[in-house]
Short mmCIF file of C-alpha atoms in Angstrom, two decimals:
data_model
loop_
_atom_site.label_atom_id
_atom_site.label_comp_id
_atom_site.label_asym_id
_atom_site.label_seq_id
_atom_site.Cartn_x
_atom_site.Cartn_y
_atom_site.Cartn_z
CA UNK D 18 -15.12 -15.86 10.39
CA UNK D 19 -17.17 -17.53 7.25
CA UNK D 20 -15.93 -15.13 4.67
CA UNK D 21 -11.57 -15.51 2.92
CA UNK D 22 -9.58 -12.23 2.71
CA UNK D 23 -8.68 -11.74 -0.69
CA UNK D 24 -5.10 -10.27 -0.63
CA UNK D 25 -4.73 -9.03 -4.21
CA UNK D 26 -1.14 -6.78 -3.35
CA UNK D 27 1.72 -7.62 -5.08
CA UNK D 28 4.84 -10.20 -3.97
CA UNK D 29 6.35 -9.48 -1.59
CA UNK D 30 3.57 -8.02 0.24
CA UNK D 31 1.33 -10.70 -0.82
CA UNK D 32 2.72 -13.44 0.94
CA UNK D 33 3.57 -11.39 3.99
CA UNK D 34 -0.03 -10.23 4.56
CA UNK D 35 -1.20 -14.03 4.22
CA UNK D 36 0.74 -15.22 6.75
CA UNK D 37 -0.29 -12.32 9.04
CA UNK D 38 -4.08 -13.45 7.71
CA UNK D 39 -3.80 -16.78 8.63
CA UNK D 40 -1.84 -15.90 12.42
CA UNK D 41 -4.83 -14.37 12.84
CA UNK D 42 -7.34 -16.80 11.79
CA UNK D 43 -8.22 -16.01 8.64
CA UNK D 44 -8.66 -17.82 5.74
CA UNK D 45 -7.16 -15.75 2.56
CA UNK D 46 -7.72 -16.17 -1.09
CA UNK D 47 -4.32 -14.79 -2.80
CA UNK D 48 -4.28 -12.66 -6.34
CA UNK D 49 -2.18 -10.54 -6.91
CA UNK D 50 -3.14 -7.62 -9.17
CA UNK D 51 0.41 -6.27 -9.97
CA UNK D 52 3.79 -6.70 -9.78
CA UNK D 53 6.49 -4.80 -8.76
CA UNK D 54 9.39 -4.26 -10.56
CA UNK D 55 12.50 -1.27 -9.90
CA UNK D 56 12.78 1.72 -12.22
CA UNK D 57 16.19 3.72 -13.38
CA UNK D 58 16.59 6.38 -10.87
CA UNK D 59 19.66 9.00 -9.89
CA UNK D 60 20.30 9.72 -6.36
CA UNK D 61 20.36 12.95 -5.27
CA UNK D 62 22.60 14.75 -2.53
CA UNK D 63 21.70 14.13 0.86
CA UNK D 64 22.55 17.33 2.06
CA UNK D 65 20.05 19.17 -0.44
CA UNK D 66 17.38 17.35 2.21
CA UNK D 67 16.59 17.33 6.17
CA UNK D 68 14.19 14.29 5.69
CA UNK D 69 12.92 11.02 3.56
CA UNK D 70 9.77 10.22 3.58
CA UNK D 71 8.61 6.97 2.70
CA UNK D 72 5.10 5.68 2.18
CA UNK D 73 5.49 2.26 1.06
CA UNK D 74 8.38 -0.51 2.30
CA UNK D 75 8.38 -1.20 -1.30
CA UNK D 76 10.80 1.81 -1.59
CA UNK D 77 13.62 0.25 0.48
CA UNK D 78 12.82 -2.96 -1.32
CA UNK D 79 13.36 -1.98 -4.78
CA UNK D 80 15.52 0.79 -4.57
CA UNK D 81 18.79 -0.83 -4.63
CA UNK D 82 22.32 0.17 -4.12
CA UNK D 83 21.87 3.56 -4.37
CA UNK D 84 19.68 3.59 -1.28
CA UNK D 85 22.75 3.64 0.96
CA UNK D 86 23.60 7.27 -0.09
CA UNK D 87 20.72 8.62 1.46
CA UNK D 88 20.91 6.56 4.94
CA UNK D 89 22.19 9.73 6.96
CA UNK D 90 18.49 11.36 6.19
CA UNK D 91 15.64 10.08 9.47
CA UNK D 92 12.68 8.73 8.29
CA UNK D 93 9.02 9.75 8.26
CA UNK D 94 7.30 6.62 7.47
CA UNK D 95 3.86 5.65 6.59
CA UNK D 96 2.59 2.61 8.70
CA UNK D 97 4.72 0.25 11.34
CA UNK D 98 6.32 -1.77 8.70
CA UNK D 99 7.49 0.78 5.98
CA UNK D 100 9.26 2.10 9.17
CA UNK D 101 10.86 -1.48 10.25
CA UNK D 102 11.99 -1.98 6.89
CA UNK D 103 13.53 1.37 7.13
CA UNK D 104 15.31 0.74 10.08
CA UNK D 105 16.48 -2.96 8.63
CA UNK D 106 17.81 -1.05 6.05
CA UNK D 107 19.93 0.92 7.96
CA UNK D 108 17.59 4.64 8.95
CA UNK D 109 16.75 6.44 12.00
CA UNK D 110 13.27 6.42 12.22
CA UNK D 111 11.92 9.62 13.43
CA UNK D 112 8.29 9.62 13.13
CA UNK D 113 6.01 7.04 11.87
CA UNK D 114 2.23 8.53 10.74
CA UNK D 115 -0.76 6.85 10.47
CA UNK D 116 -3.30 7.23 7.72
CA UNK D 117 -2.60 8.34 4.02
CA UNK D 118 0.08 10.34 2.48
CA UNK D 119 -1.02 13.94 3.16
CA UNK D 120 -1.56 12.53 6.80
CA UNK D 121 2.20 12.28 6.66
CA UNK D 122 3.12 15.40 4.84
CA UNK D 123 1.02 16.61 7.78
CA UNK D 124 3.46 15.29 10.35
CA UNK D 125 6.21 16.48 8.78
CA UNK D 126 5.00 19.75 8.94
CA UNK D 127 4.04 19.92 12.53
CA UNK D 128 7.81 18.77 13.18
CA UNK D 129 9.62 21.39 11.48
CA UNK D 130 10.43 19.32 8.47
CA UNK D 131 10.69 21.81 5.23
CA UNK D 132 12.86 20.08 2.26
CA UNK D 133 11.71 16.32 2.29
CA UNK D 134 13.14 14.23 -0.40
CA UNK D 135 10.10 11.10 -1.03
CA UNK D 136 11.26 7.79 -2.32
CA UNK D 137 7.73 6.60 -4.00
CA UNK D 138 6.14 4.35 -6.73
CA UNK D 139 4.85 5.74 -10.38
CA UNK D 140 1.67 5.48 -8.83
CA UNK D 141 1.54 8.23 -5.67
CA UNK D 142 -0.33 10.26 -4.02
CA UNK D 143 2.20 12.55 -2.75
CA UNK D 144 3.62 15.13 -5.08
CA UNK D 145 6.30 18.05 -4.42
CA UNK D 146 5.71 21.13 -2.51
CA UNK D 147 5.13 22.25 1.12
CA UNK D 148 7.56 20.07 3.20
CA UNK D 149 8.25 17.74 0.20
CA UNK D 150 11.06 19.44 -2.04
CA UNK D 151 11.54 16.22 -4.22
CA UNK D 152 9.67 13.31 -5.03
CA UNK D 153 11.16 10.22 -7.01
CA UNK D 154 9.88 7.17 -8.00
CA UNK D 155 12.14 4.16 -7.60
CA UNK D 156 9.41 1.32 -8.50
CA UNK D 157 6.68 0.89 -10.47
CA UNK D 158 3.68 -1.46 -10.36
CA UNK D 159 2.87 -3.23 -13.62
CA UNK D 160 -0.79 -4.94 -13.92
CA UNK D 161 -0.47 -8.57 -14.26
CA UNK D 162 -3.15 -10.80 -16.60
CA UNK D 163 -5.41 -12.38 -14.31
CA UNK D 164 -8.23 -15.54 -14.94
CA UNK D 165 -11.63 -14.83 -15.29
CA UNK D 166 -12.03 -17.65 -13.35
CA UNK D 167 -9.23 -16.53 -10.50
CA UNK D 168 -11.66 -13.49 -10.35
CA UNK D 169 -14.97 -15.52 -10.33
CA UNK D 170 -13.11 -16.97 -7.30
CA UNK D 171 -12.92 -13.92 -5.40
CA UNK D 172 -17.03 -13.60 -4.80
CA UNK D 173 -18.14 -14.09 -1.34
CA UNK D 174 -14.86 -12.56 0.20
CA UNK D 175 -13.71 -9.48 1.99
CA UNK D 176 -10.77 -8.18 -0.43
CA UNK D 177 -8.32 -6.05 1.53
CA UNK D 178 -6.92 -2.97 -0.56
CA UNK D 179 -4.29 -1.62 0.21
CA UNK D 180 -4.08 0.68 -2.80
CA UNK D 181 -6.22 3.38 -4.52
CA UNK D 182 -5.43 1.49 -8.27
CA UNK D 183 -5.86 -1.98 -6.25
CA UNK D 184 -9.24 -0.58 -5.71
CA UNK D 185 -9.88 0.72 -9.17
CA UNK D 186 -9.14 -2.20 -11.04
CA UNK D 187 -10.56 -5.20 -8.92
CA UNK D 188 -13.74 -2.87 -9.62
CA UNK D 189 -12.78 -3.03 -13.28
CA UNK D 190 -12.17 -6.66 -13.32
CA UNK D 191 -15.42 -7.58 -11.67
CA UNK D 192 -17.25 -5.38 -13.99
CA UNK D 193 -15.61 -6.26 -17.09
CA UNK D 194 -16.07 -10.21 -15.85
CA UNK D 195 -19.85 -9.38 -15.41
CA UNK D 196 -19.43 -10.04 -11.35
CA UNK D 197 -22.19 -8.01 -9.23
CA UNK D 198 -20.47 -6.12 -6.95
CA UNK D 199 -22.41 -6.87 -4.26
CA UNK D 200 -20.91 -10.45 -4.12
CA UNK D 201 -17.90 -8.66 -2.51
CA UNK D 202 -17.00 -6.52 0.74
CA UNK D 203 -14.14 -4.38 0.84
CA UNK D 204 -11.64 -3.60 3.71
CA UNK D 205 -9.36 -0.88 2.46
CA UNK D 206 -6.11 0.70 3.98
CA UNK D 207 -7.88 4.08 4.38
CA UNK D 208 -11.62 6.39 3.34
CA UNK D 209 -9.27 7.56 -0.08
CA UNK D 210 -8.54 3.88 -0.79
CA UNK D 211 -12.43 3.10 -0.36
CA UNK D 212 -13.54 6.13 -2.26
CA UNK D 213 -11.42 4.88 -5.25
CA UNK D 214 -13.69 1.41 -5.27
CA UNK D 215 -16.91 3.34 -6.24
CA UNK D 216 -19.95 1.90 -4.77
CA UNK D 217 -22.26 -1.14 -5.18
CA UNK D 218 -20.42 -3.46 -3.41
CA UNK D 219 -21.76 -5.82 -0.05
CA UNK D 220 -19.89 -3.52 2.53
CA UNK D 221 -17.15 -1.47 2.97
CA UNK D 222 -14.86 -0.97 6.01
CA UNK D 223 -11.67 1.14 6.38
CA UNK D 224 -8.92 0.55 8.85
CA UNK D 225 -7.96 2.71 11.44
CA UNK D 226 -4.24 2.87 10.78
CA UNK D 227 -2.28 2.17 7.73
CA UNK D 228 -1.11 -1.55 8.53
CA UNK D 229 -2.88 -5.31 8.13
CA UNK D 230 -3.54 -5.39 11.93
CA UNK D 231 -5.89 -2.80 11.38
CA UNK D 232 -6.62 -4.15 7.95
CA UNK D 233 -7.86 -6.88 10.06
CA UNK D 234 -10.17 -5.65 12.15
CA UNK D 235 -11.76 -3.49 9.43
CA UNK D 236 -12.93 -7.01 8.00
CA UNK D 237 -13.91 -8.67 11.28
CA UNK D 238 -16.48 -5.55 11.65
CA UNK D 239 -17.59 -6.37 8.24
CA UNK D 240 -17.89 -9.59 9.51
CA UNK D 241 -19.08 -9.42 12.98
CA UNK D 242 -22.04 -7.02 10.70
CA UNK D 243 -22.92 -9.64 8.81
CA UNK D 244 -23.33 -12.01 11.63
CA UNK D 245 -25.89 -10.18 13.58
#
């Protein structure tokens, strides 16, 4: 395809979803929006829970030490690789969802689950109640300064979002940088990620599942669209 990916998550992911880009036969543009950095947090008692959930892998990666109290809890995870990083980090994996966070307070529902303790970033979707007794946030993701010319860079590609404030402020910085929308497509990790984009922009595409591979294929339609 004519048209670069631009993968605007933060490190680790970043890098990650390039190389998964570029196995794939992509070209990518890389800018990161944020970075992601851990925040104090107390560990509560296992016991007081019958499940984690986890939404992001950045969880496991920035939650530290204190992660390992909480290993004898199985997993409800968001997406194929928040639940490999689970297991890496030592979980039993007993459901992995696909679309958004109330997709997965969903499952855990229909599975009986009904005190859920959620490892999650500042910036979540998921808050407590219904299956989810607790929610914590264990990382945080701080907006980094970025060129106008980085972001003058970005026109004529297909950004992938994989975040509702990725999607607000790439809006924010095109607008602010005098960019017409419309010199951009979006792929985004699901309709609520999309939605949080607002409109004007060349095309937007959502993926099927909460992962790149999917990610993927929501830009190749916008893509393969174009090319007709």
């Amino acid at each position: 395809m004519s048209a670069p990916l631009a993968v605007l998550r933060p490190e680790p992911g970043n890098a990650a979803t390039c190389a998964r880009a570029a196995a794939a036969g992509f070209e990518t543009v890389s800018l990161p929006l944020f970075a992601v950095q851990t925040v104090a947090w107390d560990v509560p008692r296992a016991a007081d829970f019958d499940a984690l959930i986890l939404t992001s892998a950045n969880a496991l990666r920035f939650a530290g030490e204190r992660l390992s109290g909480l290993t004898a809890l199985p997993v409800l995870a968001v997406g194929p690789h928040t639940a490999a990083a689970a297991r890496e980090a030592g979980f039993d994996v007993m459901a992995v969802g696909g679309g958004d966070g109330a997709a997965i307070a969903a499952l855990a529902v229909s599975i009986g689950v009904k005190r859920a303790l959620h490892l999650t970033g500042r910036d979540r979707t998921l808050s407590a109640g219904g299956p989810i007794a607790q929610v914590i946030p264990v990382y945080e993701s701080a907006a980094v300064p970025v060129d106008p010319v980085r972001v003058q860079a970005l026109v004529g590609s297909i950004a992938l979002l994989h975040s509702a404030r990725a999607a607000r402020r790439l809006a924010d910085l095109l607008d602010t940088a005098g960019i017409d929308r419309a010199t951009l497509a979006l792929a985004a990790f699901s309709p609520a990620v999309a939605a949080a984009a607002g409109v004007g922009w060349a095309a937007i595409a959502s993926a099927a599942t909460p992962d790149d591979t999917a990610l993927f294929a929501a830009a190749r339609s916008i893509a393969d669209t174009r090319g007709r």
